[in-house]
PDB file of C-alpha atoms in Angstrom:
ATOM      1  CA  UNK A   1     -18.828  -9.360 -52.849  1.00  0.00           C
ATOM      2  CA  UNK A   2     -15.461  -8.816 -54.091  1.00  0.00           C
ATOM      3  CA  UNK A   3     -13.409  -6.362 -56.624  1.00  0.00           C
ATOM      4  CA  UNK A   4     -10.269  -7.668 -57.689  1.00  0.00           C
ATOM      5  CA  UNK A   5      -7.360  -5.002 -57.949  1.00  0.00           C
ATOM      6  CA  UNK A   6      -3.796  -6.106 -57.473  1.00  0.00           C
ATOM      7  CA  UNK A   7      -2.429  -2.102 -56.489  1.00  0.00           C
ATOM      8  CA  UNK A   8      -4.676  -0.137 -54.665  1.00  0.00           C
ATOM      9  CA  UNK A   9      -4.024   4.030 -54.743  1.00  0.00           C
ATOM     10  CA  UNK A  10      -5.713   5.643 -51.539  1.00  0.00           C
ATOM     11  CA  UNK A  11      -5.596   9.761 -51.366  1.00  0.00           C
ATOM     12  CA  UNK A  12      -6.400  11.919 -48.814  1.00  0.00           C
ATOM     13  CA  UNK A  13      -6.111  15.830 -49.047  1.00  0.00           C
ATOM     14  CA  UNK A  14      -4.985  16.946 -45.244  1.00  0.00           C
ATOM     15  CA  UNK A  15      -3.002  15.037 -42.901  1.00  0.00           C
ATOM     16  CA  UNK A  16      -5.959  14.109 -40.918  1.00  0.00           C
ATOM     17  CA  UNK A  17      -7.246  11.986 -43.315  1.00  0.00           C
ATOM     18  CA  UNK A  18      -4.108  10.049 -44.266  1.00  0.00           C
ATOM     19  CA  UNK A  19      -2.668   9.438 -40.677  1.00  0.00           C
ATOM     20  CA  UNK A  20      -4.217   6.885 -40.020  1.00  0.00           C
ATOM     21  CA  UNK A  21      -3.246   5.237 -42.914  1.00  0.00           C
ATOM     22  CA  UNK A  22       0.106   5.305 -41.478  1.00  0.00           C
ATOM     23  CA  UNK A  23      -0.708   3.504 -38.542  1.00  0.00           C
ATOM     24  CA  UNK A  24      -2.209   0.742 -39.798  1.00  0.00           C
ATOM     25  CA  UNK A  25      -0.280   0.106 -43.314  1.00  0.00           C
ATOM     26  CA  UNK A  26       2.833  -2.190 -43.028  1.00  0.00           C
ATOM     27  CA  UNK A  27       5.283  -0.172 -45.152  1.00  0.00           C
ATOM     28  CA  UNK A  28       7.462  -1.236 -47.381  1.00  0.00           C
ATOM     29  CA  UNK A  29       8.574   1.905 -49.500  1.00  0.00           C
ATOM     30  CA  UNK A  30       8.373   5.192 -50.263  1.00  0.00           C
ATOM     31  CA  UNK A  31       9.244   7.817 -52.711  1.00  0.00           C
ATOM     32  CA  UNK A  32       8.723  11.534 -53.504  1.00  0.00           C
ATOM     33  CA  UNK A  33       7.688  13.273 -56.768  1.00  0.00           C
ATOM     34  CA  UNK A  34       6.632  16.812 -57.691  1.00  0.00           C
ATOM     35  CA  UNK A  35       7.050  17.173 -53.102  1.00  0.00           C
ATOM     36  CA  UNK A  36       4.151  14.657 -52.892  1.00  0.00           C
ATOM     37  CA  UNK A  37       5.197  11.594 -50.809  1.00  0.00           C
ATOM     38  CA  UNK A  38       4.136   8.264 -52.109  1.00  0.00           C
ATOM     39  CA  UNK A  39       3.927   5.481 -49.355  1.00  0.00           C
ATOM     40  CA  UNK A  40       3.856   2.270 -50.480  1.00  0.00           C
ATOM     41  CA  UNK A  41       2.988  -1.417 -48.094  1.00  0.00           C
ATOM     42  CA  UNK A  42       0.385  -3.900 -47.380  1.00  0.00           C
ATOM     43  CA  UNK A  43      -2.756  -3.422 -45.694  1.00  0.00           C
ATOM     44  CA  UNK A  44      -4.447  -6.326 -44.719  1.00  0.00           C
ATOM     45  CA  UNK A  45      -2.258  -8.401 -47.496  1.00  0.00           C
ATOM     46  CA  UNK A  46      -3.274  -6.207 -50.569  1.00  0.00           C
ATOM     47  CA  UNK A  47      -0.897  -3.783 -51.805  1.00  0.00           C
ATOM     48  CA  UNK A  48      -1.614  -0.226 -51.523  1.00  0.00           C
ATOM     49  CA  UNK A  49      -0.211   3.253 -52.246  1.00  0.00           C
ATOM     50  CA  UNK A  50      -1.141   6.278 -50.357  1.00  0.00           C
ATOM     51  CA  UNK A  51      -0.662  10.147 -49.911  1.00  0.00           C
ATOM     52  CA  UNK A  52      -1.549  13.420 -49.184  1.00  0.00           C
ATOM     53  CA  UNK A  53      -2.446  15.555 -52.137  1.00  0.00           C
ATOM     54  CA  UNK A  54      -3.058  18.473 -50.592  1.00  0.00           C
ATOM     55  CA  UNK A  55      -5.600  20.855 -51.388  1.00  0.00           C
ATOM     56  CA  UNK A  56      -7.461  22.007 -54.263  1.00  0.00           C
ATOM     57  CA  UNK A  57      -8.429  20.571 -57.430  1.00  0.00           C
ATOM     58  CA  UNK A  58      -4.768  21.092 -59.022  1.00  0.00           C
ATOM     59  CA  UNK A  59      -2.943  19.101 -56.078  1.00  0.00           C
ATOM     60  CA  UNK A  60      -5.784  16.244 -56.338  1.00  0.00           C
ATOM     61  CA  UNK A  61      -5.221  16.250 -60.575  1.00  0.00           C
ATOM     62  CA  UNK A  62      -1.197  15.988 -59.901  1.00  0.00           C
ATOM     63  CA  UNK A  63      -1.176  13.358 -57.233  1.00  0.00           C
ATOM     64  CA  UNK A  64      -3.473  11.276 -58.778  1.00  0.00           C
ATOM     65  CA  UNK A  65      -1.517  11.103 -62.183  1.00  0.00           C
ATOM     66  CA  UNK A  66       1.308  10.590 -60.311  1.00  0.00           C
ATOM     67  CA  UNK A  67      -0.481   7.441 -58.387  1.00  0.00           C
ATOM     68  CA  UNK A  68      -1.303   6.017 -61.609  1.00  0.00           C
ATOM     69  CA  UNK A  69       2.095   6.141 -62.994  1.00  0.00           C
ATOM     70  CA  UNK A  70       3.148   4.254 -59.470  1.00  0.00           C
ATOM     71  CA  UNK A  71       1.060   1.604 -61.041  1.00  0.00           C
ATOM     72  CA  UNK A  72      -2.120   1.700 -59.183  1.00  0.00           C
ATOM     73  CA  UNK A  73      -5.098  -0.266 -60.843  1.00  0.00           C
ATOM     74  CA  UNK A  74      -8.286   1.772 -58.819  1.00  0.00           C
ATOM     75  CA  UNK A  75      -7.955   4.963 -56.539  1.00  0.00           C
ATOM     76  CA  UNK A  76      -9.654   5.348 -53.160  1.00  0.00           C
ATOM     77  CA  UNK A  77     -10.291   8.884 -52.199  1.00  0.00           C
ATOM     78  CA  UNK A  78     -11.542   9.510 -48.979  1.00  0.00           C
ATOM     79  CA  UNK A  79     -11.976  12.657 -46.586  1.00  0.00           C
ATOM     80  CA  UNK A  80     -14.255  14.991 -45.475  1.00  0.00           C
ATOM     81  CA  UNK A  81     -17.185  17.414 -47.223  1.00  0.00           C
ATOM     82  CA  UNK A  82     -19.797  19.942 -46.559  1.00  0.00           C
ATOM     83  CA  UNK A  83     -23.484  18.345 -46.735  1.00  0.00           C
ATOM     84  CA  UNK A  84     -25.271  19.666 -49.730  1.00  0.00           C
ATOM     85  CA  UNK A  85     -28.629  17.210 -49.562  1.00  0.00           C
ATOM     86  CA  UNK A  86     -30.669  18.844 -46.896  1.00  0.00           C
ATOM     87  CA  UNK A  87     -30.956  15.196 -45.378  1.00  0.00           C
ATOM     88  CA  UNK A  88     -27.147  14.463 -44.401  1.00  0.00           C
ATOM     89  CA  UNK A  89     -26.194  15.643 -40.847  1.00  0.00           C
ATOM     90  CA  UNK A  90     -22.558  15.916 -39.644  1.00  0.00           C
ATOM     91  CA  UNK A  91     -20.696  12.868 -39.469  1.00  0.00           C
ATOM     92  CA  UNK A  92     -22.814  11.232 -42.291  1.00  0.00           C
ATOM     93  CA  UNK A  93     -20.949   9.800 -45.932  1.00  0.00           C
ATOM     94  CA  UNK A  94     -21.599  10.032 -49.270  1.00  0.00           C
ATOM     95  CA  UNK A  95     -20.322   7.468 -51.621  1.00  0.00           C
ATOM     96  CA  UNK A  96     -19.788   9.047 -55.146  1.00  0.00           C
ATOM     97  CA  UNK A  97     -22.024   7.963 -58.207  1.00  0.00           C
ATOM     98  CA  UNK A  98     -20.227  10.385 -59.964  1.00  0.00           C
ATOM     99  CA  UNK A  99     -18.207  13.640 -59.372  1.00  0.00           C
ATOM    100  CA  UNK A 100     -18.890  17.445 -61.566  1.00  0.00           C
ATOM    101  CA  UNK A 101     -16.711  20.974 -60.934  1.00  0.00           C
ATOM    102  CA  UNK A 102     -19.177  23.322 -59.769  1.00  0.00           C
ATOM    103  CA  UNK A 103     -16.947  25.925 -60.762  1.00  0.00           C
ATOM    104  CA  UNK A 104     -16.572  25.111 -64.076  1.00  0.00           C
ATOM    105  CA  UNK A 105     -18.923  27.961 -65.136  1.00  0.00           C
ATOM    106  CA  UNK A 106     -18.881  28.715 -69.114  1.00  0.00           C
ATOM    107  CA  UNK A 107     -22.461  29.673 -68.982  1.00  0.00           C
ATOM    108  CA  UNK A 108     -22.282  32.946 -70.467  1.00  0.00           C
ATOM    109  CA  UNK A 109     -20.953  31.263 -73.614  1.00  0.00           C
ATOM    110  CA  UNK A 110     -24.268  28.871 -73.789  1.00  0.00           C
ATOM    111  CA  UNK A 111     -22.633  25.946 -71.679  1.00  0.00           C
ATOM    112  CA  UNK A 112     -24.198  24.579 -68.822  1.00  0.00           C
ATOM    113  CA  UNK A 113     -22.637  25.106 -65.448  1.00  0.00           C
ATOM    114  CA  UNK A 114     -20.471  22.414 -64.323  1.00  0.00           C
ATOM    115  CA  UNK A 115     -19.644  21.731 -68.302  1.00  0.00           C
ATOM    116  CA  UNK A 116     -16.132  21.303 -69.830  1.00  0.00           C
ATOM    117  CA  UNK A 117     -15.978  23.269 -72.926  1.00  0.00           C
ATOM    118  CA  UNK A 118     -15.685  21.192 -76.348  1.00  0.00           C
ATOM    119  CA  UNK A 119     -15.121  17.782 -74.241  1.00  0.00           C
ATOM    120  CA  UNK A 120     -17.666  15.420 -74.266  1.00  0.00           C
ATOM    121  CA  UNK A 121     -17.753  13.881 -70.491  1.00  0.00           C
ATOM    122  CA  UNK A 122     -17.872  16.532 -68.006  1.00  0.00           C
ATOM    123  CA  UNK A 123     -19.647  14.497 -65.429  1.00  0.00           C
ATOM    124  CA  UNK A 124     -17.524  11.565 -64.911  1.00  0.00           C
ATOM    125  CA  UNK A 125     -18.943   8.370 -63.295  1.00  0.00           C
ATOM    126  CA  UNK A 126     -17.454   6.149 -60.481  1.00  0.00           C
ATOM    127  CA  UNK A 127     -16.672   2.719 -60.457  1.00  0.00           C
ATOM    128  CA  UNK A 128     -19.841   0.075 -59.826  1.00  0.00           C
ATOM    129  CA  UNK A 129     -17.955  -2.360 -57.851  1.00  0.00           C
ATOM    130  CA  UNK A 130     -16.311   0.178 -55.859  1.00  0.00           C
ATOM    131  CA  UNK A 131     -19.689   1.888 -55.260  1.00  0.00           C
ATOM    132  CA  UNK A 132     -20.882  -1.221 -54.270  1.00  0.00           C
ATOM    133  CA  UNK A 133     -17.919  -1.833 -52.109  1.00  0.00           C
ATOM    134  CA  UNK A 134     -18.182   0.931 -50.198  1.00  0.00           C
ATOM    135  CA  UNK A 135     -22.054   1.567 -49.366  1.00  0.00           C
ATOM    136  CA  UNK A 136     -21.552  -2.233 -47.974  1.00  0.00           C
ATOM    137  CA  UNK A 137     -19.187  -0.917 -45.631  1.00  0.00           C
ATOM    138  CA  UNK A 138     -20.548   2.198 -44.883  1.00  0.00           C
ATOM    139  CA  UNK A 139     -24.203  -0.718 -43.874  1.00  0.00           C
ATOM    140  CA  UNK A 140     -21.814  -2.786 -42.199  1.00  0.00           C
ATOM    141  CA  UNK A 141     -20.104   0.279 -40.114  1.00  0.00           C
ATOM    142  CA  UNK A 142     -22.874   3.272 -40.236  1.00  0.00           C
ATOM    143  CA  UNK A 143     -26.079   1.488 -40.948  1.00  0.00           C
ATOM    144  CA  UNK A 144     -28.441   4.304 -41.839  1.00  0.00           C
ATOM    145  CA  UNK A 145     -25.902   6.639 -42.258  1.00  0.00           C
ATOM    146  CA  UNK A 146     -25.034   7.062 -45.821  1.00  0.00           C
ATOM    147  CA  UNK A 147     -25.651   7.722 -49.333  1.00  0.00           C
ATOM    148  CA  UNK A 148     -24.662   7.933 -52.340  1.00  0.00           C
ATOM    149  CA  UNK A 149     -24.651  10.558 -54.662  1.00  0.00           C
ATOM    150  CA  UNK A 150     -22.906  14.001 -56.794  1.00  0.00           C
ATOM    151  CA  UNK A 151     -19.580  15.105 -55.626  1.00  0.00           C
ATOM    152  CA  UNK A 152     -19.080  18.641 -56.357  1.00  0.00           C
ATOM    153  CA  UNK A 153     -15.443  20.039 -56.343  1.00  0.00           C
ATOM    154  CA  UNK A 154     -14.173  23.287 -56.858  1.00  0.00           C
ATOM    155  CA  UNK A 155     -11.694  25.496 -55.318  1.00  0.00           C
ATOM    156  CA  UNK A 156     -13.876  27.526 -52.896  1.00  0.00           C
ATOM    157  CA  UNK A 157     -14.737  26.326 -49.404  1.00  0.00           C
ATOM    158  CA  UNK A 158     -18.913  27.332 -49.704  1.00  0.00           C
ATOM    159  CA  UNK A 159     -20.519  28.438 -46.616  1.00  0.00           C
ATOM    160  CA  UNK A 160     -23.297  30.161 -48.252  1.00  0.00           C
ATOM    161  CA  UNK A 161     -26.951  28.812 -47.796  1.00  0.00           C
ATOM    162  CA  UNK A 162     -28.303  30.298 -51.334  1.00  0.00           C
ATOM    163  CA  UNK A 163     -25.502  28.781 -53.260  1.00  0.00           C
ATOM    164  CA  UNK A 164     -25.745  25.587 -51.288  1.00  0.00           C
ATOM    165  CA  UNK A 165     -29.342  25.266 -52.184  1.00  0.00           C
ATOM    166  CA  UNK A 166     -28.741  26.200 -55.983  1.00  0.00           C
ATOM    167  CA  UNK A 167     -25.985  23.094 -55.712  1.00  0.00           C
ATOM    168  CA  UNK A 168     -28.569  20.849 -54.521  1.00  0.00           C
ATOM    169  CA  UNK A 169     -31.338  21.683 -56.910  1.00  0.00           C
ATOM    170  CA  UNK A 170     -29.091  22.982 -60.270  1.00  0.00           C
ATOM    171  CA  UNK A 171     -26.213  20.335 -60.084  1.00  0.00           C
ATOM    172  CA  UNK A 172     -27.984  17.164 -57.659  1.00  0.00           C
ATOM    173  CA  UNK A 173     -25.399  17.724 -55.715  1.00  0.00           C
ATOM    174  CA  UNK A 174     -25.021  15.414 -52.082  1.00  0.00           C
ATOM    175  CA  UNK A 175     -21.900  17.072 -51.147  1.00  0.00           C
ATOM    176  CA  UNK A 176     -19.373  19.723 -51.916  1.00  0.00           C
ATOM    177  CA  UNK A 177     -15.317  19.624 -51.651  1.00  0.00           C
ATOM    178  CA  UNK A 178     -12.329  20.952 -53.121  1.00  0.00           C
ATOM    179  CA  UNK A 179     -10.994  17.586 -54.639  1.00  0.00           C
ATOM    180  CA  UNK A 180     -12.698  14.625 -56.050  1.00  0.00           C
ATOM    181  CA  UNK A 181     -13.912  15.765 -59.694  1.00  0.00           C
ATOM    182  CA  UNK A 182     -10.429  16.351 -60.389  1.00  0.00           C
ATOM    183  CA  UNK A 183      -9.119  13.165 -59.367  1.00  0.00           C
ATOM    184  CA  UNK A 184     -12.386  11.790 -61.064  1.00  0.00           C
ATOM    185  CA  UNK A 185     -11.206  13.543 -64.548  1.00  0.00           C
ATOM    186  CA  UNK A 186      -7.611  12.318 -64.464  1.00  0.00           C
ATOM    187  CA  UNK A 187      -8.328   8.681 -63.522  1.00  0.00           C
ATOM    188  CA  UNK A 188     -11.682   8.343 -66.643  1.00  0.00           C
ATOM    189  CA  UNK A 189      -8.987  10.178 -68.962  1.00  0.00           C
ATOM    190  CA  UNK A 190      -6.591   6.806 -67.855  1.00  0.00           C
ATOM    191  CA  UNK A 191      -9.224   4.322 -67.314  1.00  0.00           C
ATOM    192  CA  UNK A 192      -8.930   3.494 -64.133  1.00  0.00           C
ATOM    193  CA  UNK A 193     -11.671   3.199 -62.293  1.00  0.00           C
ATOM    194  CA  UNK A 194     -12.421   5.224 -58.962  1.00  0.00           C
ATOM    195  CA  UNK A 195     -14.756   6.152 -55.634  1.00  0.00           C
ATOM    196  CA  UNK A 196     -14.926   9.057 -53.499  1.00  0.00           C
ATOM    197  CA  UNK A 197     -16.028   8.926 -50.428  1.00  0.00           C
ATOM    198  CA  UNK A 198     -16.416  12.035 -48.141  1.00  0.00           C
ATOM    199  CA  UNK A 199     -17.957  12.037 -44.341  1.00  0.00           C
ATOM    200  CA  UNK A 200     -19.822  15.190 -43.496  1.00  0.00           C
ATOM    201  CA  UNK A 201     -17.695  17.758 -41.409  1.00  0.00           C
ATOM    202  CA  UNK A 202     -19.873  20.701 -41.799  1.00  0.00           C
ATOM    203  CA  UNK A 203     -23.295  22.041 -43.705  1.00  0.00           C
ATOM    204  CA  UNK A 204     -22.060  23.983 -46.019  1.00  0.00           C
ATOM    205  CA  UNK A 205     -24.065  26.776 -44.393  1.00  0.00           C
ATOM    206  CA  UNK A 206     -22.268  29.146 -43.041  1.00  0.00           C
ATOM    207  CA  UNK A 207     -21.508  27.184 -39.823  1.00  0.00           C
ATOM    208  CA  UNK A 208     -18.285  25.526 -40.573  1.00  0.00           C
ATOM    209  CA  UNK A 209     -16.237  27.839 -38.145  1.00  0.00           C
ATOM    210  CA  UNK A 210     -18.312  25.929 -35.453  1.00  0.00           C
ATOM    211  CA  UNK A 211     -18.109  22.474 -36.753  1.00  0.00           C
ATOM    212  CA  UNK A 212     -15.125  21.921 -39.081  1.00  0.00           C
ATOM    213  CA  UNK A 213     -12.086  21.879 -36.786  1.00  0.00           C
ATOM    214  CA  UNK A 214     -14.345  20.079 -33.869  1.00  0.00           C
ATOM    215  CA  UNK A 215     -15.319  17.375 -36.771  1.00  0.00           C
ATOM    216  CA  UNK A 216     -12.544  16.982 -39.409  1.00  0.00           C
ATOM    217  CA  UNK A 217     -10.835  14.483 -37.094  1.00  0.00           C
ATOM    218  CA  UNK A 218     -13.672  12.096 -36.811  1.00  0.00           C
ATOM    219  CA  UNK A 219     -15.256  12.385 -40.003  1.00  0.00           C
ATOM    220  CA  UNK A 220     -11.788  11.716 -40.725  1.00  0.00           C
ATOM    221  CA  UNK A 221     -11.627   8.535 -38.739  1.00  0.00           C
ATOM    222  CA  UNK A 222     -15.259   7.589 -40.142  1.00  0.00           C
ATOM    223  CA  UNK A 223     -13.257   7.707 -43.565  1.00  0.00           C
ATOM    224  CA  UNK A 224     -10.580   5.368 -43.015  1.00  0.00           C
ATOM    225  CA  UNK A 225     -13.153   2.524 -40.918  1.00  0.00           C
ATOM    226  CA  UNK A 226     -14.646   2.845 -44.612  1.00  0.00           C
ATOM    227  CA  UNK A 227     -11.587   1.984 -46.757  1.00  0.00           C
ATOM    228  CA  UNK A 228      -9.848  -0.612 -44.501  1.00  0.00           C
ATOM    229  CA  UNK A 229     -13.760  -1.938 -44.484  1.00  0.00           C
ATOM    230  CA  UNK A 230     -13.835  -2.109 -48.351  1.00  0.00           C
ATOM    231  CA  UNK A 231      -9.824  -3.197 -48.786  1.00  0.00           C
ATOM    232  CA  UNK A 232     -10.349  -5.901 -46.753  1.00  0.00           C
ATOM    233  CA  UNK A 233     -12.823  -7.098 -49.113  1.00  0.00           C
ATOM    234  CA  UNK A 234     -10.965  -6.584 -52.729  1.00  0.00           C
TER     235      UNK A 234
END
């Protein structure tokens, strides 16, 4: 199995989930824009791009632009998630089939909840080969482990078991975040294809004061076995 991209863009949103990255890439560049720092190298002989977005669906939107302009031909996202399928434990990964805002909410106008006003893709699809690229790593790494599935982004961290279950059975969501449907929008409205992948930090129930801090650093580290598994197959 192989996908063929000659620049590969890889974004995290917290240091955790990018430090790594700096370990094992051999540099060869970087540059700032808009106070987003752009490291550029080689990881294990493909070319790759990578940095922290930050936060929130605005820093994912800028950063990924920004990646694309840098020239990258795919984007990697990868970083950690509340559980939204009642099956996924902590530590467990979803590979995106496709990523919706869950706060996107224009229902009182007659639009369906997650739905972009007057645009015609509001639900926008990942990449087949990449989705195929990474649930082979996450067998070959996690076996049992993962799935694939909805990303839902929006700028609220949810610990609330009602809206958690209304996410799961109104949306089909596997997961929730604060980033990935925004990266998802900006790389569909430039054609270049995309995968999120998010490891399971926390429930989304309410418990995430016990689990996120103790969690976020292996989930994290669960992340990046998954995208130096998959780059070392493009």
């Amino acid at each position: 199995m192989t996908a063929s991209y000659n620049r590969i863009g890889i974004m995290g949103a917290m240091v955790e989930e990018i430090d790594l990255l700096h370990k094992h890439v051999e540099k060869t560049g970087s540059f700032v824009k808009a106070g987003i720092e752009y490291v550029e190298g080689t990881l294990h002989g493909r070319n790759v791009v990578f940095c922290k977005s930050g936060v929130g669906k605005v820093n994912a939107a800028v950063c990924t632009q920004l990646l694309i302009d840098a020239g990258v031909d795919c984007v990697l996202f990868t970083g950690v998630a509340g559980a939204v399928e009642p099956s996924l434990n902590v530590g467990d990964i979803v590979v995106s089939t496709s990523c919706l805002q869950h706060d996107m909410d224009v229902t009182p106008l007659g639009f369906a909840r997650g739905q972009i006003p007057f645009q015609e893709v509001w639900e926008f699809q990942a990449a087949a080969d990449l989705v195929e690229l990474a649930n082979h790593a996450c067998e070959s790494l996690f076996p049992g482990r993962s799935v694939t599935g909805k990303v839902l982004s929006g700028d609220q961290f949810v610990a609330d078991r009602a809206e958690v279950q209304k996410m799961h059975e109104e949306l089909g969501g596997a997961c929730t975040e604060m980033e990935g449907a925004s990266l998802a929008q900006v790389c569909v409205m430039n054609n270049i294809p995309f995968v999120v992948i998010r490891s399971m930090s926390d429930k989304a129930d309410g418990s995430a004061h016990v689990n996120f801090a103790e969690f976020t650093v292996q989930a994290s580290v669960n992340s990046h076995r998954i995208i130096d598994e998959m780059i070392q197959h493009m």
